[in-house]
Amino acid sequence: MTTNMTTKTLYLLCSAAPPVFDVAHVVEDAQARGWDVCLGLTPTAAHWLSGSLDGLAALTGHAVRWQYKLPGEPDVWPPADALLFAPATFNSVNAWALGLTDRFVVGVAAEAIGKGTPVVAMPCTNSAIAAHPQFDQSLAVLRTAGVELLYGESGFTPGPAGLDTPPHFPWQLALDAVDRHPTAQA
């Protein structure tokens, strides 16, 4: 649970990739670093974690969101000081770069760029799907927009197709990258 001493807010946005099952530990690690964490999920990630959503809300002290609020409803999250989108799947990366914001987390990530919020993303895909030409174009668009991408030698390295779970997803590297942003330091 977060404390009143927390002065900086991290939006942790997750797509449906196997590292999402570690999200409770990631929230705890971020909280230990002084972050007030708000957790957003793609609809499929929310489905995968459906049995844990109440516990994750209790852990963060905020509603776990995967859908847009209705017009006129108040925003239940405080403003973000930084945003981490990890794991970010092939689909989420491409939708984000193309501005296709029908999913809540992609819309929040797209808006963060326009607000000047520090944004770090760690894609998680396999090497076969990452070979699709749109993926490199999408990564280039996001880099140009100011997103710090932790991918390849600087982050997550895709493995071969067919593995259900990547051998290692460098969550600590992602949290370290968020901590380095000057506007994210309280």
CSV table of C-alpha atoms in Angstrom, one decimal:
chain,number,residue,atom,x,y,z
A,1,MET,CA,0.0,0.0,0.0
A,2,THR,CA,1.2,3.5,-0.7
A,3,THR,CA,1.9,6.1,1.9
A,4,ASN,CA,1.2,9.8,2.2
A,5,MET,CA,5.0,10.3,2.0
A,6,THR,CA,4.9,9.4,-1.7
A,7,THR,CA,5.2,12.5,-3.8
A,8,LYS,CA,5.7,11.0,-7.3
A,9,THR,CA,3.3,9.0,-9.4
A,10,LEU,CA,4.2,6.3,-11.9
A,11,TYR,CA,1.7,5.0,-14.4
A,12,LEU,CA,2.6,1.4,-15.0
A,13,LEU,CA,1.0,0.2,-18.2
A,14,CYS,CA,1.1,-3.5,-19.2
A,15,SER,CA,0.1,-5.5,-22.2
A,16,ALA,CA,-0.7,-9.2,-22.2
A,17,ALA,CA,2.7,-10.8,-22.3
A,18,PRO,CA,4.0,-13.4,-19.8
A,19,PRO,CA,6.0,-10.8,-17.8
A,20,VAL,CA,2.7,-9.2,-16.7
A,21,PHE,CA,2.3,-12.1,-14.2
A,22,ASP,CA,5.2,-10.5,-12.2
A,23,VAL,CA,3.4,-7.1,-12.0
A,24,ALA,CA,2.7,-7.3,-8.2
A,25,HIS,CA,6.5,-7.6,-7.5
A,26,VAL,CA,7.2,-4.8,-9.9
A,27,VAL,CA,4.6,-2.6,-8.1
A,28,GLU,CA,6.3,-3.4,-4.8
A,29,ASP,CA,9.8,-2.6,-6.2
A,30,ALA,CA,8.5,0.7,-7.6
A,31,GLN,CA,6.9,1.6,-4.3
A,32,ALA,CA,10.1,0.8,-2.4
A,33,ARG,CA,11.7,3.4,-4.8
A,34,GLY,CA,9.2,6.0,-3.6
A,35,TRP,CA,6.6,5.7,-6.4
A,36,ASP,CA,2.9,5.9,-6.0
A,37,VAL,CA,1.9,3.4,-8.7
A,38,CYS,CA,-1.2,3.4,-10.8
A,39,LEU,CA,-1.7,0.2,-12.8
A,40,GLY,CA,-3.3,0.1,-16.3
A,41,LEU,CA,-3.7,-3.0,-18.4
A,42,THR,CA,-4.8,-3.9,-21.8
A,43,PRO,CA,-8.1,-5.8,-21.8
A,44,THR,CA,-6.4,-9.1,-22.4
A,45,ALA,CA,-3.9,-8.5,-19.6
A,46,ALA,CA,-6.8,-7.6,-17.3
A,47,HIS,CA,-8.4,-10.9,-18.3
A,48,TRP,CA,-5.1,-12.8,-17.5
A,49,LEU,CA,-4.9,-11.1,-14.1
A,50,SER,CA,-8.7,-11.2,-13.4
A,51,GLY,CA,-8.2,-13.2,-10.2
A,52,SER,CA,-5.7,-10.7,-8.9
A,53,LEU,CA,-7.2,-7.3,-9.8
A,54,ASP,CA,-8.7,-6.6,-6.3
A,55,GLY,CA,-5.4,-7.5,-4.7
A,56,LEU,CA,-3.5,-5.3,-7.1
A,57,ALA,CA,-5.9,-2.4,-6.4
A,58,ALA,CA,-5.3,-2.9,-2.7
A,59,LEU,CA,-1.5,-3.0,-3.3
A,60,THR,CA,-1.4,0.2,-5.3
A,61,GLY,CA,-4.2,2.0,-3.5
A,62,HIS,CA,-5.8,2.9,-6.8
A,63,ALA,CA,-8.3,1.3,-9.1
A,64,VAL,CA,-6.7,-1.0,-11.7
A,65,ARG,CA,-7.9,0.4,-15.1
A,66,TRP,CA,-8.2,-1.2,-18.5
A,67,GLN,CA,-11.1,0.8,-19.8
A,68,TYR,CA,-11.7,4.5,-20.4
A,69,LYS,CA,-13.9,6.3,-17.9
A,70,LEU,CA,-17.3,7.6,-19.1
A,71,PRO,CA,-17.6,11.2,-20.1
A,72,GLY,CA,-18.2,13.4,-17.0
A,73,GLU,CA,-16.7,10.8,-14.6
A,74,PRO,CA,-13.9,12.0,-12.4
A,75,ASP,CA,-10.4,10.8,-13.1
A,76,VAL,CA,-9.5,8.4,-10.3
A,77,TRP,CA,-5.7,8.6,-10.8
A,78,PRO,CA,-3.4,11.4,-9.8
A,79,PRO,CA,-1.4,13.0,-12.6
A,80,ALA,CA,1.6,11.0,-13.7
A,81,ASP,CA,5.2,12.1,-13.1
A,82,ALA,CA,6.4,9.3,-15.3
A,83,LEU,CA,5.0,6.4,-17.3
A,84,LEU,CA,6.4,2.9,-17.8
A,85,PHE,CA,4.8,0.8,-20.5
A,86,ALA,CA,6.1,-2.7,-20.0
A,87,PRO,CA,5.6,-5.3,-21.2
A,88,ALA,CA,4.6,-3.6,-24.4
A,89,THR,CA,3.5,-6.2,-27.0
A,90,PHE,CA,3.9,-6.0,-30.8
A,91,ASN,CA,0.3,-5.0,-31.0
A,92,SER,CA,0.5,-2.3,-28.4
A,93,VAL,CA,3.7,-0.8,-29.8
A,94,ASN,CA,2.3,-0.6,-33.3
A,95,ALA,CA,-1.1,0.8,-32.1
A,96,TRP,CA,0.7,3.4,-30.0
A,97,ALA,CA,3.0,4.5,-32.8
A,98,LEU,CA,0.1,4.7,-35.2
A,99,GLY,CA,-2.1,6.7,-32.8
A,100,LEU,CA,-4.7,3.9,-32.5
A,101,THR,CA,-6.0,4.6,-29.1
A,102,ASP,CA,-9.0,2.4,-28.8
A,103,ARG,CA,-7.4,0.7,-25.8
A,104,PHE,CA,-7.1,2.6,-22.5
A,105,VAL,CA,-3.3,2.0,-21.9
A,106,VAL,CA,-2.4,3.0,-25.5
A,107,GLY,CA,-4.4,6.2,-25.2
A,108,VAL,CA,-2.8,7.1,-21.9
A,109,ALA,CA,0.7,6.4,-23.3
A,110,ALA,CA,-0.1,8.5,-26.4
A,111,GLU,CA,-1.4,11.4,-24.3
A,112,ALA,CA,1.7,11.2,-22.0
A,113,ILE,CA,3.9,12.0,-25.0
A,114,GLY,CA,1.9,15.2,-25.7
A,115,LYS,CA,1.9,16.2,-22.1
A,116,GLY,CA,5.7,15.9,-21.9
A,117,THR,CA,5.6,13.2,-19.3
A,118,PRO,CA,8.8,11.1,-19.2
A,119,VAL,CA,7.9,7.8,-20.9
A,120,VAL,CA,9.9,4.6,-20.8
A,121,ALA,CA,8.8,1.5,-22.7
A,122,MET,CA,10.1,-2.1,-22.9
A,123,PRO,CA,8.7,-4.1,-25.8
A,124,CYS,CA,8.2,-7.8,-25.3
A,125,THR,CA,7.9,-9.9,-28.4
A,126,ASN,CA,9.6,-12.8,-30.0
A,127,SER,CA,12.2,-12.4,-32.8
A,128,ALA,CA,9.8,-13.8,-35.5
A,129,ILE,CA,7.1,-11.2,-35.0
A,130,ALA,CA,9.7,-8.5,-34.3
A,131,ALA,CA,11.0,-9.1,-37.8
A,132,HIS,CA,7.8,-7.6,-39.3
A,133,PRO,CA,8.8,-4.3,-41.0
A,134,GLN,CA,6.1,-2.3,-39.2
A,135,PHE,CA,7.7,-3.0,-35.8
A,136,ASP,CA,11.0,-1.2,-36.6
A,137,GLN,CA,9.0,1.7,-38.1
A,138,SER,CA,6.9,1.9,-34.9
A,139,LEU,CA,10.0,1.9,-32.7
A,140,ALA,CA,11.5,4.7,-34.8
A,141,VAL,CA,8.3,6.8,-34.5
A,142,LEU,CA,8.2,6.3,-30.7
A,143,ARG,CA,11.9,7.2,-30.3
A,144,THR,CA,11.3,10.4,-32.4
A,145,ALA,CA,8.4,11.3,-30.1
A,146,GLY,CA,10.8,11.1,-27.1
A,147,VAL,CA,10.0,7.7,-25.7
A,148,GLU,CA,13.0,5.9,-24.1
A,149,LEU,CA,12.8,2.4,-25.6
A,150,LEU,CA,14.6,-0.4,-23.7
A,151,TYR,CA,14.8,-2.9,-26.5
A,152,GLY,CA,17.6,-5.0,-28.0
A,153,GLU,CA,21.0,-4.5,-26.4
A,154,SER,CA,19.7,-1.7,-24.2
A,155,GLY,CA,16.8,-3.7,-22.7
A,156,PHE,CA,14.7,-6.7,-23.6
A,157,THR,CA,16.2,-9.0,-26.3
A,158,PRO,CA,13.6,-11.1,-28.1
A,159,GLY,CA,13.9,-14.8,-28.1
A,160,PRO,CA,12.8,-17.4,-30.7
A,161,ALA,CA,9.1,-17.9,-31.5
A,162,GLY,CA,7.3,-20.6,-29.7
A,163,LEU,CA,8.4,-19.9,-26.1
A,164,ASP,CA,5.5,-19.2,-23.8
A,165,THR,CA,7.7,-17.2,-21.4
A,166,PRO,CA,10.8,-15.2,-22.2
A,167,PRO,CA,13.8,-16.4,-20.2
A,168,HIS,CA,14.3,-13.0,-18.6
A,169,PHE,CA,12.4,-9.7,-18.6
A,170,PRO,CA,14.6,-7.0,-17.1
A,171,TRP,CA,12.1,-5.2,-14.9
A,172,GLN,CA,14.8,-3.6,-12.8
A,173,LEU,CA,16.3,-2.0,-15.8
A,174,ALA,CA,13.0,-0.5,-16.7
A,175,LEU,CA,12.5,0.9,-13.1
A,176,ASP,CA,16.1,2.2,-13.2
A,177,ALA,CA,15.3,4.0,-16.5
A,178,VAL,CA,12.2,5.7,-15.0
A,179,ASP,CA,14.1,6.7,-11.9
A,180,ARG,CA,16.8,8.5,-14.0
A,181,HIS,CA,14.4,11.0,-15.5
A,182,PRO,CA,14.9,14.4,-13.8
A,183,THR,CA,11.2,15.3,-13.8
A,184,ALA,CA,10.4,11.9,-12.2
A,185,GLN,CA,12.7,12.6,-9.2
A,186,ALA,CA,10.9,14.2,-6.2
